Amino acid sequence: MQFRDLKKQYEVLKLEIDAGIQATIESSAFILGKTVEELEEKLADYTGRKHCITCASGTDALVLALKAYNIGVGDAVFVPDFTYIASASCASLVGATPIFVDIDINTFNINPTALENAIEKTLKEGKLTAKAIIPVDLFGQPANFDKINRIAKKYGLLILEDAAQGFGGNIRGKRAGSFGDISATSFFPAKPLGCYGDGGAIFSDDDEIDTRLRSLRAGGRSPEDKYNNCEIGINSRLDTMQAAVLLAKFDTFVNKEIDAVNEVARWYTDRLKEIVETPVVLDGFISSWAQYTIKLSNREQRNNMQTKLKEAGIPSMIYYPRGMHQQQAFKDMKLTDDSYPNTARAVDTVLSLPMHPYLDEATVDMICSEIRKILK
Ligand SMILES: *Cc1c(COP(=O)(O)O)cnc(C)c1O
């Protein structure tokens, strides 16, 4: 059994994907170009944003977005403590300081009350300039933007949505990738919409930011004169081959896969809700189910569950075994579990189960029976 079955997806979409890759090879144009432009238009359309700027990874998308808004040394960027490292390292990479914020234990997303407290504390200390919030759509569920937007407005902060896992989800029809001032996503193969290598994209409604990002991803070249660099940028462009793969997958992703993963999630929740803590999706929120993550009672029970499932041939993952405040890379900040009780609880109890649009009900049934058996 696969944790996320990319092979099955390839079998279903083989004709379209092979044709897209073949056409790229025959065109002998491998970076950016018409195929990438077509993809950017489709993605902008889908999210309801004016601009989509593709780049080489989700990490680069976050870094480029911060750079485009001149966030750097002396600036504070508020980040959920429980996330993938790139949500936080992007701030460090531009010279800013990430401030970690505890999560809501039910949704795993940034806790709005803790966020406001962290902002107040930073303002009171007066060492850093509070600049931006990076809400993460963790495991596919959009962050609580109803509340976060209000906080950002109150303190005049920029919102950079990390939609690397949330792409395909929405809040009352407003799609991930459209929240806040600017959004970033990833096309890493195992993400909801994945390519066959690294890839990412940034979404914006601002014409100037769009122009600046197109320059920044291409070494900082001036829009008028390719060999006159107007600022220092990086090389972070999307390969044409990856755009071809994404275009081949896109319609199926939108029309079938998002519904399919939501059905798989319902099969799991129906069978598991009485015996473990199943994922909580807020009213009006739709998840893209990058992960289906349950909570066990404690670390021992969780670890035992993973071992026993493995013995039964069922793969599972611990996303994530550490919060940002527990990362070696941030050890100099000297942060402790006391400030992050919900992260500390999550890292001990979470377990992500196999989840992808090609999982069938019989397999979900088998996985859930095994979980029930192990808990007895
Ligand atoms: C995967 C991921 C990223 C980074 O994406 P890459 O394409 O792997 O660089 C950023 N944030 C979150 C929440 C992610 O899951």
mmCIF file of C-alpha atoms and ligand atoms in Angstrom:
data_model
loop_
_atom_site.group_PDB
_atom_site.id
_atom_site.type_symbol
_atom_site.label_atom_id
_atom_site.label_comp_id
_atom_site.label_asym_id
_atom_site.label_seq_id
_atom_site.Cartn_x
_atom_site.Cartn_y
_atom_site.Cartn_z
ATOM 1 C CA MET A 1 0.000 0.000 0.000
ATOM 2 C CA GLN A 2 1.218 3.518 -0.835
ATOM 3 C CA PHE A 3 0.931 6.459 1.574
ATOM 4 C CA ARG A 4 0.237 8.707 -1.407
ATOM 5 C CA ASP A 5 -0.198 6.720 -4.623
ATOM 6 C CA LEU A 6 1.415 8.769 -7.402
ATOM 7 C CA LYS A 7 1.831 5.683 -9.573
ATOM 8 C CA LYS A 8 -1.925 5.092 -9.695
ATOM 9 C CA GLN A 9 -2.473 8.734 -10.637
ATOM 10 C CA TYR A 10 0.086 8.383 -13.436
ATOM 11 C CA GLU A 11 -1.698 5.294 -14.798
ATOM 12 C CA VAL A 12 -4.947 7.277 -14.950
ATOM 13 C CA LEU A 13 -3.386 10.356 -16.609
ATOM 14 C CA LYS A 14 -0.594 8.641 -18.590
ATOM 15 C CA LEU A 15 -1.726 9.758 -22.072
ATOM 16 C CA GLU A 16 -1.955 13.466 -21.182
ATOM 17 C CA ILE A 17 1.226 13.515 -19.098
ATOM 18 C CA ASP A 18 3.338 11.631 -21.658
ATOM 19 C CA ALA A 19 2.077 13.883 -24.467
ATOM 20 C CA GLY A 20 2.942 17.017 -22.477
ATOM 21 C CA ILE A 21 6.463 15.839 -21.684
ATOM 22 C CA GLN A 22 7.055 14.662 -25.273
ATOM 23 C CA ALA A 23 5.870 17.988 -26.707
ATOM 24 C CA THR A 24 8.275 19.840 -24.400
ATOM 25 C CA ILE A 25 11.225 17.744 -25.531
ATOM 26 C CA GLU A 26 10.315 18.268 -29.183
ATOM 27 C CA SER A 27 10.006 22.036 -28.693
ATOM 28 C CA SER A 28 13.569 22.153 -27.252
ATOM 29 C CA ALA A 29 12.483 24.994 -24.940
ATOM 30 C CA PHE A 30 12.900 23.911 -21.347
ATOM 31 C CA ILE A 31 12.511 26.885 -19.030
ATOM 32 C CA LEU A 32 9.456 29.196 -18.793
ATOM 33 C CA GLY A 33 7.868 29.864 -22.237
ATOM 34 C CA LYS A 34 4.299 29.476 -23.532
ATOM 35 C CA THR A 35 3.476 26.342 -21.527
ATOM 36 C CA VAL A 36 4.455 28.038 -18.269
ATOM 37 C CA GLU A 37 2.442 31.141 -19.238
ATOM 38 C CA GLU A 38 -0.598 28.976 -19.979
ATOM 39 C CA LEU A 39 -0.236 27.330 -16.571
ATOM 40 C CA GLU A 40 0.135 30.686 -14.793
ATOM 41 C CA GLU A 41 -3.074 31.919 -16.442
ATOM 42 C CA LYS A 42 -4.995 28.805 -15.416
ATOM 43 C CA LEU A 43 -3.778 28.971 -11.819
ATOM 44 C CA ALA A 44 -4.508 32.693 -11.492
ATOM 45 C CA ASP A 45 -7.989 32.056 -12.878
ATOM 46 C CA TYR A 46 -8.609 29.161 -10.523
ATOM 47 C CA THR A 47 -7.578 31.037 -7.386
ATOM 48 C CA GLY A 48 -9.290 34.256 -8.479
ATOM 49 C CA ARG A 49 -6.030 36.221 -8.267
ATOM 50 C CA LYS A 50 -4.904 38.708 -10.896
ATOM 51 C CA HIS A 51 -1.384 37.270 -11.170
ATOM 52 C CA CYS A 52 0.352 33.917 -10.803
ATOM 53 C CA ILE A 53 4.148 33.841 -10.898
ATOM 54 C CA THR A 54 5.614 30.334 -10.989
ATOM 55 C CA CYS A 55 9.057 29.540 -9.572
ATOM 56 C CA ALA A 56 11.338 26.635 -8.716
ATOM 57 C CA SER A 57 9.870 25.518 -5.340
ATOM 58 C CA GLY A 58 7.446 26.353 -2.572
ATOM 59 C CA THR A 59 10.347 27.490 -0.393
ATOM 60 C CA ASP A 60 11.477 29.924 -3.108
ATOM 61 C CA ALA A 61 7.891 31.142 -3.506
ATOM 62 C CA LEU A 62 7.835 32.149 0.190
ATOM 63 C CA VAL A 63 11.289 33.770 0.049
ATOM 64 C CA LEU A 64 10.499 35.689 -3.149
ATOM 65 C CA ALA A 65 7.196 36.923 -1.698
ATOM 66 C CA LEU A 66 8.957 38.328 1.396
ATOM 67 C CA LYS A 67 11.661 39.903 -0.776
ATOM 68 C CA ALA A 68 9.073 41.554 -3.010
ATOM 69 C CA TYR A 69 7.723 43.360 0.070
ATOM 70 C CA ASN A 70 11.237 44.326 1.279
ATOM 71 C CA ILE A 71 10.949 42.295 4.473
ATOM 72 C CA GLY A 72 14.377 41.750 5.981
ATOM 73 C CA VAL A 73 16.743 42.539 8.856
ATOM 74 C CA GLY A 74 15.001 43.903 11.958
ATOM 75 C CA ASP A 75 11.548 42.698 10.894
ATOM 76 C CA ALA A 76 9.361 40.252 12.830
ATOM 77 C CA VAL A 77 7.381 37.657 10.874
ATOM 78 C CA PHE A 78 4.721 35.663 12.763
ATOM 79 C CA VAL A 79 4.624 31.955 11.883
ATOM 80 C CA PRO A 80 2.723 28.969 13.316
ATOM 81 C CA ASP A 81 5.008 26.807 15.465
ATOM 82 C CA PHE A 82 3.678 23.541 14.018
ATOM 83 C CA THR A 83 4.478 23.422 10.288
ATOM 84 C CA TYR A 84 7.043 22.437 7.684
ATOM 85 C CA ILE A 85 10.377 24.217 8.153
ATOM 86 C CA ALA A 86 10.064 26.397 5.018
ATOM 87 C CA SER A 87 7.169 28.412 6.538
ATOM 88 C CA ALA A 88 9.703 29.713 9.093
ATOM 89 C CA SER A 89 13.064 29.468 7.339
ATOM 90 C CA CYS A 90 11.862 31.815 4.581
ATOM 91 C CA ALA A 91 11.858 34.624 7.158
ATOM 92 C CA SER A 92 15.389 33.779 8.315
ATOM 93 C CA LEU A 93 16.576 33.511 4.700
ATOM 94 C CA VAL A 94 15.667 37.151 4.020
ATOM 95 C CA GLY A 95 17.299 38.241 7.305
ATOM 96 C CA ALA A 96 14.041 38.718 9.230
ATOM 97 C CA THR A 97 13.174 37.061 12.563
ATOM 98 C CA PRO A 98 10.446 34.406 12.674
ATOM 99 C CA ILE A 99 8.266 34.632 15.801
ATOM 100 C CA PHE A 100 6.638 31.286 16.484
ATOM 101 C CA VAL A 101 2.991 31.177 17.534
ATOM 102 C CA ASP A 102 1.196 28.240 19.155
ATOM 103 C CA ILE A 103 -1.501 26.442 17.194
ATOM 104 C CA ASP A 104 -5.155 25.561 17.661
ATOM 105 C CA ILE A 105 -5.033 21.898 18.720
ATOM 106 C CA ASN A 106 -8.212 21.057 16.761
ATOM 107 C CA THR A 107 -7.324 22.489 13.341
ATOM 108 C CA PHE A 108 -3.507 22.440 13.759
ATOM 109 C CA ASN A 109 -3.477 25.972 12.296
ATOM 110 C CA ILE A 110 -2.165 29.191 13.891
ATOM 111 C CA ASN A 111 -4.176 30.164 16.979
ATOM 112 C CA PRO A 112 -5.554 33.709 16.475
ATOM 113 C CA THR A 113 -5.495 34.531 20.212
ATOM 114 C CA ALA A 114 -1.877 33.375 20.557
ATOM 115 C CA LEU A 115 -1.073 35.364 17.410
ATOM 116 C CA GLU A 116 -2.445 38.580 18.873
ATOM 117 C CA ASN A 117 -0.532 37.954 22.122
ATOM 118 C CA ALA A 118 2.713 37.399 20.191
ATOM 119 C CA ILE A 119 2.207 40.630 18.228
ATOM 120 C CA GLU A 120 1.517 42.603 21.436
ATOM 121 C CA LYS A 121 4.613 41.110 23.077
ATOM 122 C CA THR A 122 6.814 42.023 20.094
ATOM 123 C CA LEU A 123 5.448 45.581 20.042
ATOM 124 C CA LYS A 124 6.028 45.946 23.780
ATOM 125 C CA GLU A 125 9.624 44.694 23.552
ATOM 126 C CA GLY A 126 10.238 47.164 20.746
ATOM 127 C CA LYS A 127 13.316 45.399 19.347
ATOM 128 C CA LEU A 128 11.814 44.286 16.042
ATOM 129 C CA THR A 129 9.360 45.867 13.630
ATOM 130 C CA ALA A 130 6.238 43.712 13.320
ATOM 131 C CA LYS A 131 5.777 43.274 9.557
ATOM 132 C CA ALA A 132 4.028 40.110 8.410
ATOM 133 C CA ILE A 133 2.014 37.025 9.303
ATOM 134 C CA ILE A 134 2.495 33.724 7.470
ATOM 135 C CA PRO A 135 -0.675 31.692 8.125
ATOM 136 C CA VAL A 136 -0.227 28.099 6.929
ATOM 137 C CA ASP A 137 -3.094 26.026 5.492
ATOM 138 C CA LEU A 138 -1.830 22.975 7.346
ATOM 139 C CA PHE A 139 -2.799 19.493 6.108
ATOM 140 C CA GLY A 140 -5.034 21.154 3.494
ATOM 141 C CA GLN A 141 -7.396 23.205 5.655
ATOM 142 C CA PRO A 142 -7.178 26.973 5.103
ATOM 143 C CA ALA A 143 -6.016 28.914 8.162
ATOM 144 C CA ASN A 144 -8.684 30.861 10.050
ATOM 145 C CA PHE A 145 -8.555 33.913 7.774
ATOM 146 C CA ASP A 146 -11.824 35.331 9.137
ATOM 147 C CA LYS A 147 -9.955 36.099 12.362
ATOM 148 C CA ILE A 148 -6.427 36.548 10.976
ATOM 149 C CA ASN A 149 -7.524 39.227 8.483
ATOM 150 C CA ARG A 150 -8.970 41.263 11.343
ATOM 151 C CA ILE A 151 -5.755 40.999 13.365
ATOM 152 C CA ALA A 152 -3.583 41.908 10.346
ATOM 153 C CA LYS A 153 -5.724 44.965 9.722
ATOM 154 C CA LYS A 154 -5.645 46.050 13.358
ATOM 155 C CA TYR A 155 -1.823 45.999 13.486
ATOM 156 C CA GLY A 156 -1.140 46.929 9.838
ATOM 157 C CA LEU A 157 0.602 43.654 9.014
ATOM 158 C CA LEU A 158 1.089 41.948 5.665
ATOM 159 C CA ILE A 159 -0.435 38.475 5.200
ATOM 160 C CA LEU A 160 1.576 35.925 3.228
ATOM 161 C CA GLU A 161 -0.541 32.772 2.945
ATOM 162 C CA ASP A 162 1.483 29.532 2.875
ATOM 163 C CA ALA A 163 -0.858 27.440 0.708
ATOM 164 C CA ALA A 164 1.714 24.709 -0.026
ATOM 165 C CA GLN A 165 -0.637 22.146 1.500
ATOM 166 C CA GLY A 166 -3.895 24.046 1.142
ATOM 167 C CA PHE A 167 -4.031 24.441 -2.633
ATOM 168 C CA GLY A 168 -7.425 23.147 -3.763
ATOM 169 C CA GLY A 169 -9.188 24.010 -0.492
ATOM 170 C CA ASN A 170 -11.474 26.958 0.161
ATOM 171 C CA ILE A 171 -13.474 28.988 2.704
ATOM 172 C CA ARG A 172 -17.095 29.415 1.592
ATOM 173 C CA GLY A 173 -15.953 29.179 -2.031
ATOM 174 C CA LYS A 174 -12.993 31.581 -1.742
ATOM 175 C CA ARG A 175 -10.007 29.488 -2.709
ATOM 176 C CA ALA A 176 -6.654 28.860 -1.054
ATOM 177 C CA GLY A 177 -4.059 30.943 -2.865
ATOM 178 C CA SER A 178 -6.326 33.982 -2.683
ATOM 179 C CA PHE A 179 -6.097 34.816 1.037
ATOM 180 C CA GLY A 180 -4.219 37.825 2.326
ATOM 181 C CA ASP A 181 -1.983 40.137 0.330
ATOM 182 C CA ILE A 182 0.088 37.432 -1.316
ATOM 183 C CA SER A 183 0.103 33.618 -1.346
ATOM 184 C CA ALA A 184 2.663 30.928 -2.030
ATOM 185 C CA THR A 185 2.215 27.287 -2.985
ATOM 186 C CA SER A 186 4.353 24.241 -3.772
ATOM 187 C CA PHE A 187 4.142 21.624 -6.533
ATOM 188 C CA PHE A 188 6.392 19.127 -4.725
ATOM 189 C CA PRO A 189 5.193 15.703 -5.994
ATOM 190 C CA ALA A 190 3.291 14.726 -2.816
ATOM 191 C CA LYS A 191 1.413 18.034 -2.432
ATOM 192 C CA PRO A 192 -2.287 18.194 -3.425
ATOM 193 C CA LEU A 193 -1.274 19.391 -6.921
ATOM 194 C CA GLY A 194 2.202 17.998 -7.556
ATOM 195 C CA CYS A 195 4.601 17.975 -10.507
ATOM 196 C CA TYR A 196 7.448 15.521 -11.197
ATOM 197 C CA GLY A 197 10.178 17.414 -9.365
ATOM 198 C CA ASP A 198 10.331 20.720 -7.521
ATOM 199 C CA GLY A 199 8.077 23.628 -8.413
ATOM 200 C CA GLY A 200 6.153 26.477 -6.807
ATOM 201 C CA ALA A 201 4.006 29.537 -7.439
ATOM 202 C CA ILE A 202 3.140 32.929 -5.983
ATOM 203 C CA PHE A 203 -0.265 34.615 -6.262
ATOM 204 C CA SER A 204 -0.870 38.357 -6.110
ATOM 205 C CA ASP A 205 -3.381 41.017 -7.164
ATOM 206 C CA ASP A 206 -0.756 43.775 -7.299
ATOM 207 C CA ASP A 207 0.751 44.757 -10.690
ATOM 208 C CA GLU A 208 3.951 46.168 -9.203
ATOM 209 C CA ILE A 209 4.567 43.115 -7.037
ATOM 210 C CA ASP A 210 3.967 40.932 -10.116
ATOM 211 C CA THR A 211 6.600 42.821 -12.131
ATOM 212 C CA ARG A 212 9.056 42.737 -9.245
ATOM 213 C CA LEU A 213 8.595 38.981 -8.710
ATOM 214 C CA ARG A 214 9.174 38.230 -12.411
ATOM 215 C CA SER A 215 12.439 40.153 -12.127
ATOM 216 C CA LEU A 216 13.459 38.609 -8.775
ATOM 217 C CA ARG A 217 12.972 35.021 -10.007
ATOM 218 C CA ALA A 218 15.254 35.755 -12.990
ATOM 219 C CA GLY A 219 18.345 37.111 -11.248
ATOM 220 C CA GLY A 220 16.848 40.559 -10.740
ATOM 221 C CA ARG A 221 16.881 41.401 -14.441
ATOM 222 C CA SER A 222 15.326 44.650 -15.504
ATOM 223 C CA PRO A 223 11.994 44.202 -17.329
ATOM 224 C CA GLU A 224 13.233 46.363 -20.235
ATOM 225 C CA ASP A 225 16.835 45.214 -20.557
ATOM 226 C CA LYS A 226 17.687 41.586 -19.884
ATOM 227 C CA TYR A 227 21.392 42.306 -19.199
ATOM 228 C CA ASN A 228 20.812 45.243 -16.905
ATOM 229 C CA ASN A 229 20.034 43.955 -13.445
ATOM 230 C CA CYS A 230 17.961 46.397 -11.470
ATOM 231 C CA GLU A 231 18.383 44.480 -8.192
ATOM 232 C CA ILE A 232 19.795 41.275 -6.697
ATOM 233 C CA GLY A 233 17.537 38.333 -7.453
ATOM 234 C CA ILE A 234 17.816 34.560 -7.587
ATOM 235 C CA ASN A 235 17.448 31.901 -10.270
ATOM 236 C CA SER A 236 14.068 30.376 -9.540
ATOM 237 C CA ARG A 237 12.117 29.632 -12.697
ATOM 238 C CA LEU A 238 9.720 26.760 -13.380
ATOM 239 C CA ASP A 239 10.882 24.082 -15.845
ATOM 240 C CA THR A 240 8.620 23.816 -18.909
ATOM 241 C CA MET A 241 8.427 20.044 -18.377
ATOM 242 C CA GLN A 242 6.956 20.587 -14.897
ATOM 243 C CA ALA A 243 4.406 23.039 -16.281
ATOM 244 C CA ALA A 244 3.427 20.434 -18.895
ATOM 245 C CA VAL A 245 2.890 17.831 -16.143
ATOM 246 C CA LEU A 246 0.825 20.285 -14.075
ATOM 247 C CA LEU A 247 -1.319 21.249 -17.077
ATOM 248 C CA ALA A 248 -1.938 17.564 -17.810
ATOM 249 C CA LYS A 249 -3.077 17.030 -14.214
ATOM 250 C CA PHE A 250 -4.961 20.274 -13.649
ATOM 251 C CA ASP A 251 -8.500 19.521 -14.901
ATOM 252 C CA THR A 252 -8.619 16.186 -13.088
ATOM 253 C CA PHE A 253 -7.338 17.856 -9.925
ATOM 254 C CA VAL A 254 -10.085 20.489 -10.048
ATOM 255 C CA ASN A 255 -12.981 18.341 -11.268
ATOM 256 C CA LYS A 256 -12.308 14.984 -9.605
ATOM 257 C CA GLU A 257 -9.437 14.741 -7.149
ATOM 258 C CA ILE A 258 -10.560 17.388 -4.638
ATOM 259 C CA ASP A 259 -14.001 15.751 -4.371
ATOM 260 C CA ALA A 260 -12.381 12.319 -4.196
ATOM 261 C CA VAL A 261 -10.118 13.160 -1.239
ATOM 262 C CA ASN A 262 -13.049 14.726 0.588
ATOM 263 C CA GLU A 263 -14.969 11.478 0.128
ATOM 264 C CA VAL A 264 -11.993 9.474 1.428
ATOM 265 C CA ALA A 265 -11.861 11.786 4.458
ATOM 266 C CA ARG A 266 -15.570 11.114 5.157
ATOM 267 C CA TRP A 267 -14.985 7.325 4.937
ATOM 268 C CA TYR A 268 -12.178 7.614 7.480
ATOM 269 C CA THR A 269 -14.046 9.929 9.848
ATOM 270 C CA ASP A 270 -17.249 7.812 9.813
ATOM 271 C CA ARG A 271 -15.265 4.764 10.862
ATOM 272 C CA LEU A 272 -12.813 6.375 13.309
ATOM 273 C CA LYS A 273 -14.662 9.183 15.072
ATOM 274 C CA GLU A 274 -15.741 7.022 18.008
ATOM 275 C CA ILE A 275 -12.281 5.589 18.716
ATOM 276 C CA VAL A 276 -9.659 8.312 18.031
ATOM 277 C CA GLU A 277 -9.609 12.102 17.585
ATOM 278 C CA THR A 278 -10.384 12.683 13.905
ATOM 279 C CA PRO A 279 -9.544 15.900 12.012
ATOM 280 C CA VAL A 280 -11.745 18.944 12.674
ATOM 281 C CA VAL A 281 -12.729 21.035 9.653
ATOM 282 C CA LEU A 282 -14.357 24.364 10.506
ATOM 283 C CA ASP A 283 -17.860 25.220 9.257
ATOM 284 C CA GLY A 284 -17.715 26.545 5.703
ATOM 285 C CA PHE A 285 -14.106 25.371 5.225
ATOM 286 C CA ILE A 286 -13.124 22.781 2.599
ATOM 287 C CA SER A 287 -9.795 20.984 2.979
ATOM 288 C CA SER A 288 -7.675 19.690 0.116
ATOM 289 C CA TRP A 289 -6.552 16.901 2.475
ATOM 290 C CA ALA A 290 -2.817 17.102 1.949
ATOM 291 C CA GLN A 291 -2.854 14.874 5.054
ATOM 292 C CA TYR A 292 -5.506 13.021 7.036
ATOM 293 C CA THR A 293 -4.152 13.321 10.584
ATOM 294 C CA ILE A 294 -5.627 11.652 13.651
ATOM 295 C CA LYS A 295 -4.606 12.151 17.293
ATOM 296 C CA LEU A 296 -3.974 9.296 19.724
ATOM 297 C CA SER A 297 -4.009 9.639 23.541
ATOM 298 C CA ASN A 298 -0.269 9.946 24.105
ATOM 299 C CA ARG A 299 3.148 9.369 22.574
ATOM 300 C CA GLU A 300 3.370 5.717 23.595
ATOM 301 C CA GLN A 301 -0.007 4.859 22.091
ATOM 302 C CA ARG A 302 0.817 6.802 18.923
ATOM 303 C CA ASN A 303 4.203 5.153 18.416
ATOM 304 C CA ASN A 304 2.708 1.724 19.092
ATOM 305 C CA MET A 305 -0.029 2.429 16.551
ATOM 306 C CA GLN A 306 2.528 3.315 13.882
ATOM 307 C CA THR A 307 4.600 0.179 14.584
ATOM 308 C CA LYS A 308 1.579 -2.136 14.505
ATOM 309 C CA LEU A 309 0.188 -0.554 11.340
ATOM 310 C CA LYS A 310 3.561 -1.034 9.682
ATOM 311 C CA GLU A 311 3.519 -4.715 10.651
ATOM 312 C CA ALA A 312 0.115 -4.948 8.942
ATOM 313 C CA GLY A 313 1.592 -3.365 5.779
ATOM 314 C CA ILE A 314 -0.070 0.045 6.334
ATOM 315 C CA PRO A 315 2.215 3.091 5.948
ATOM 316 C CA SER A 316 1.698 6.127 8.186
ATOM 317 C CA MET A 317 3.704 9.299 8.867
ATOM 318 C CA ILE A 318 4.338 11.585 11.824
ATOM 319 C CA TYR A 319 3.736 15.109 10.534
ATOM 320 C CA TYR A 320 5.428 16.645 12.449
ATOM 321 C CA PRO A 321 7.694 15.154 15.103
ATOM 322 C CA ARG A 322 8.996 18.620 16.101
ATOM 323 C CA GLY A 323 7.663 22.141 16.300
ATOM 324 C CA MET A 324 9.691 25.096 15.071
ATOM 325 C CA HIS A 325 10.669 25.980 18.654
ATOM 326 C CA GLN A 326 12.200 22.495 18.962
ATOM 327 C CA GLN A 327 14.282 22.709 15.768
ATOM 328 C CA GLN A 328 18.051 22.664 16.147
ATOM 329 C CA ALA A 329 18.284 25.454 13.558
ATOM 330 C CA PHE A 330 16.412 27.755 15.983
ATOM 331 C CA LYS A 331 18.101 26.609 19.220
ATOM 332 C CA ASP A 332 19.680 30.016 19.788
ATOM 333 C CA MET A 333 16.193 31.446 20.408
ATOM 334 C CA LYS A 334 16.070 29.322 23.606
ATOM 335 C CA LEU A 335 12.340 28.582 23.355
ATOM 336 C CA THR A 336 10.628 25.986 25.541
ATOM 337 C CA ASP A 337 7.531 23.779 25.389
ATOM 338 C CA ASP A 338 5.849 25.950 28.073
ATOM 339 C CA SER A 339 5.116 28.627 25.477
ATOM 340 C CA TYR A 340 3.804 26.083 22.960
ATOM 341 C CA PRO A 341 1.518 23.654 24.823
ATOM 342 C CA ASN A 342 -0.537 22.753 21.746
ATOM 343 C CA THR A 343 2.474 22.048 19.540
ATOM 344 C CA ALA A 344 3.954 19.980 22.377
ATOM 345 C CA ARG A 345 0.729 17.947 22.519
ATOM 346 C CA ALA A 346 0.484 17.586 18.724
ATOM 347 C CA VAL A 347 4.039 16.275 18.220
ATOM 348 C CA ASP A 348 3.318 13.506 20.750
ATOM 349 C CA THR A 349 -0.064 12.400 19.432
ATOM 350 C CA VAL A 350 -0.418 12.992 15.655
ATOM 351 C CA LEU A 351 -0.422 10.269 13.043
ATOM 352 C CA SER A 352 -1.139 10.823 9.352
ATOM 353 C CA LEU A 353 -2.842 7.962 7.501
ATOM 354 C CA PRO A 354 -2.641 7.030 3.801
ATOM 355 C CA MET A 355 -4.498 9.734 1.854
ATOM 356 C CA HIS A 356 -4.870 10.334 -1.882
ATOM 357 C CA PRO A 357 -7.692 10.610 -4.431
ATOM 358 C CA TYR A 358 -7.294 7.024 -5.665
ATOM 359 C CA LEU A 359 -7.827 5.324 -2.304
ATOM 360 C CA ASP A 360 -10.918 3.056 -2.376
ATOM 361 C CA GLU A 361 -13.480 2.458 0.347
ATOM 362 C CA ALA A 362 -12.468 -1.184 0.899
ATOM 363 C CA THR A 363 -8.878 -0.120 1.655
ATOM 364 C CA VAL A 364 -10.030 2.611 4.053
ATOM 365 C CA ASP A 365 -12.266 0.021 5.699
ATOM 366 C CA MET A 366 -9.325 -2.354 6.123
ATOM 367 C CA ILE A 367 -7.075 0.408 7.584
ATOM 368 C CA CYS A 368 -9.793 1.423 10.066
ATOM 369 C CA SER A 369 -10.454 -2.180 11.139
ATOM 370 C CA GLU A 370 -6.746 -2.576 11.815
ATOM 371 C CA ILE A 371 -6.708 0.628 13.920
ATOM 372 C CA ARG A 372 -9.723 -0.613 15.903
ATOM 373 C CA LYS A 373 -7.997 -3.944 16.474
ATOM 374 C CA ILE A 374 -4.755 -2.317 17.671
ATOM 375 C CA LEU A 375 -6.632 -0.092 20.151
ATOM 376 C CA LYS A 376 -8.406 -3.095 21.753
HETATM 377 C C1 LIG B 1 6.096 21.669 1.240
HETATM 378 C C2 LIG B 1 5.890 22.886 2.008
HETATM 379 C C3 LIG B 1 6.624 24.061 1.732
HETATM 380 C C4 LIG B 1 7.785 24.122 0.803
HETATM 381 O O1 LIG B 1 7.602 23.621 -0.453
HETATM 382 P P1 LIG B 1 8.832 23.032 -1.305
HETATM 383 O O2 LIG B 1 8.272 23.042 -2.686
HETATM 384 O O3 LIG B 1 9.111 21.660 -0.792
HETATM 385 O O4 LIG B 1 9.984 23.950 -1.167
HETATM 386 C C5 LIG B 1 6.306 25.202 2.459
HETATM 387 N N1 LIG B 1 5.352 25.202 3.407
HETATM 388 C C6 LIG B 1 4.639 24.094 3.694
HETATM 389 C C7 LIG B 1 3.577 24.172 4.752
HETATM 390 C C8 LIG B 1 4.891 22.899 3.019
HETATM 391 O O5 LIG B 1 4.188 21.803 3.331
#
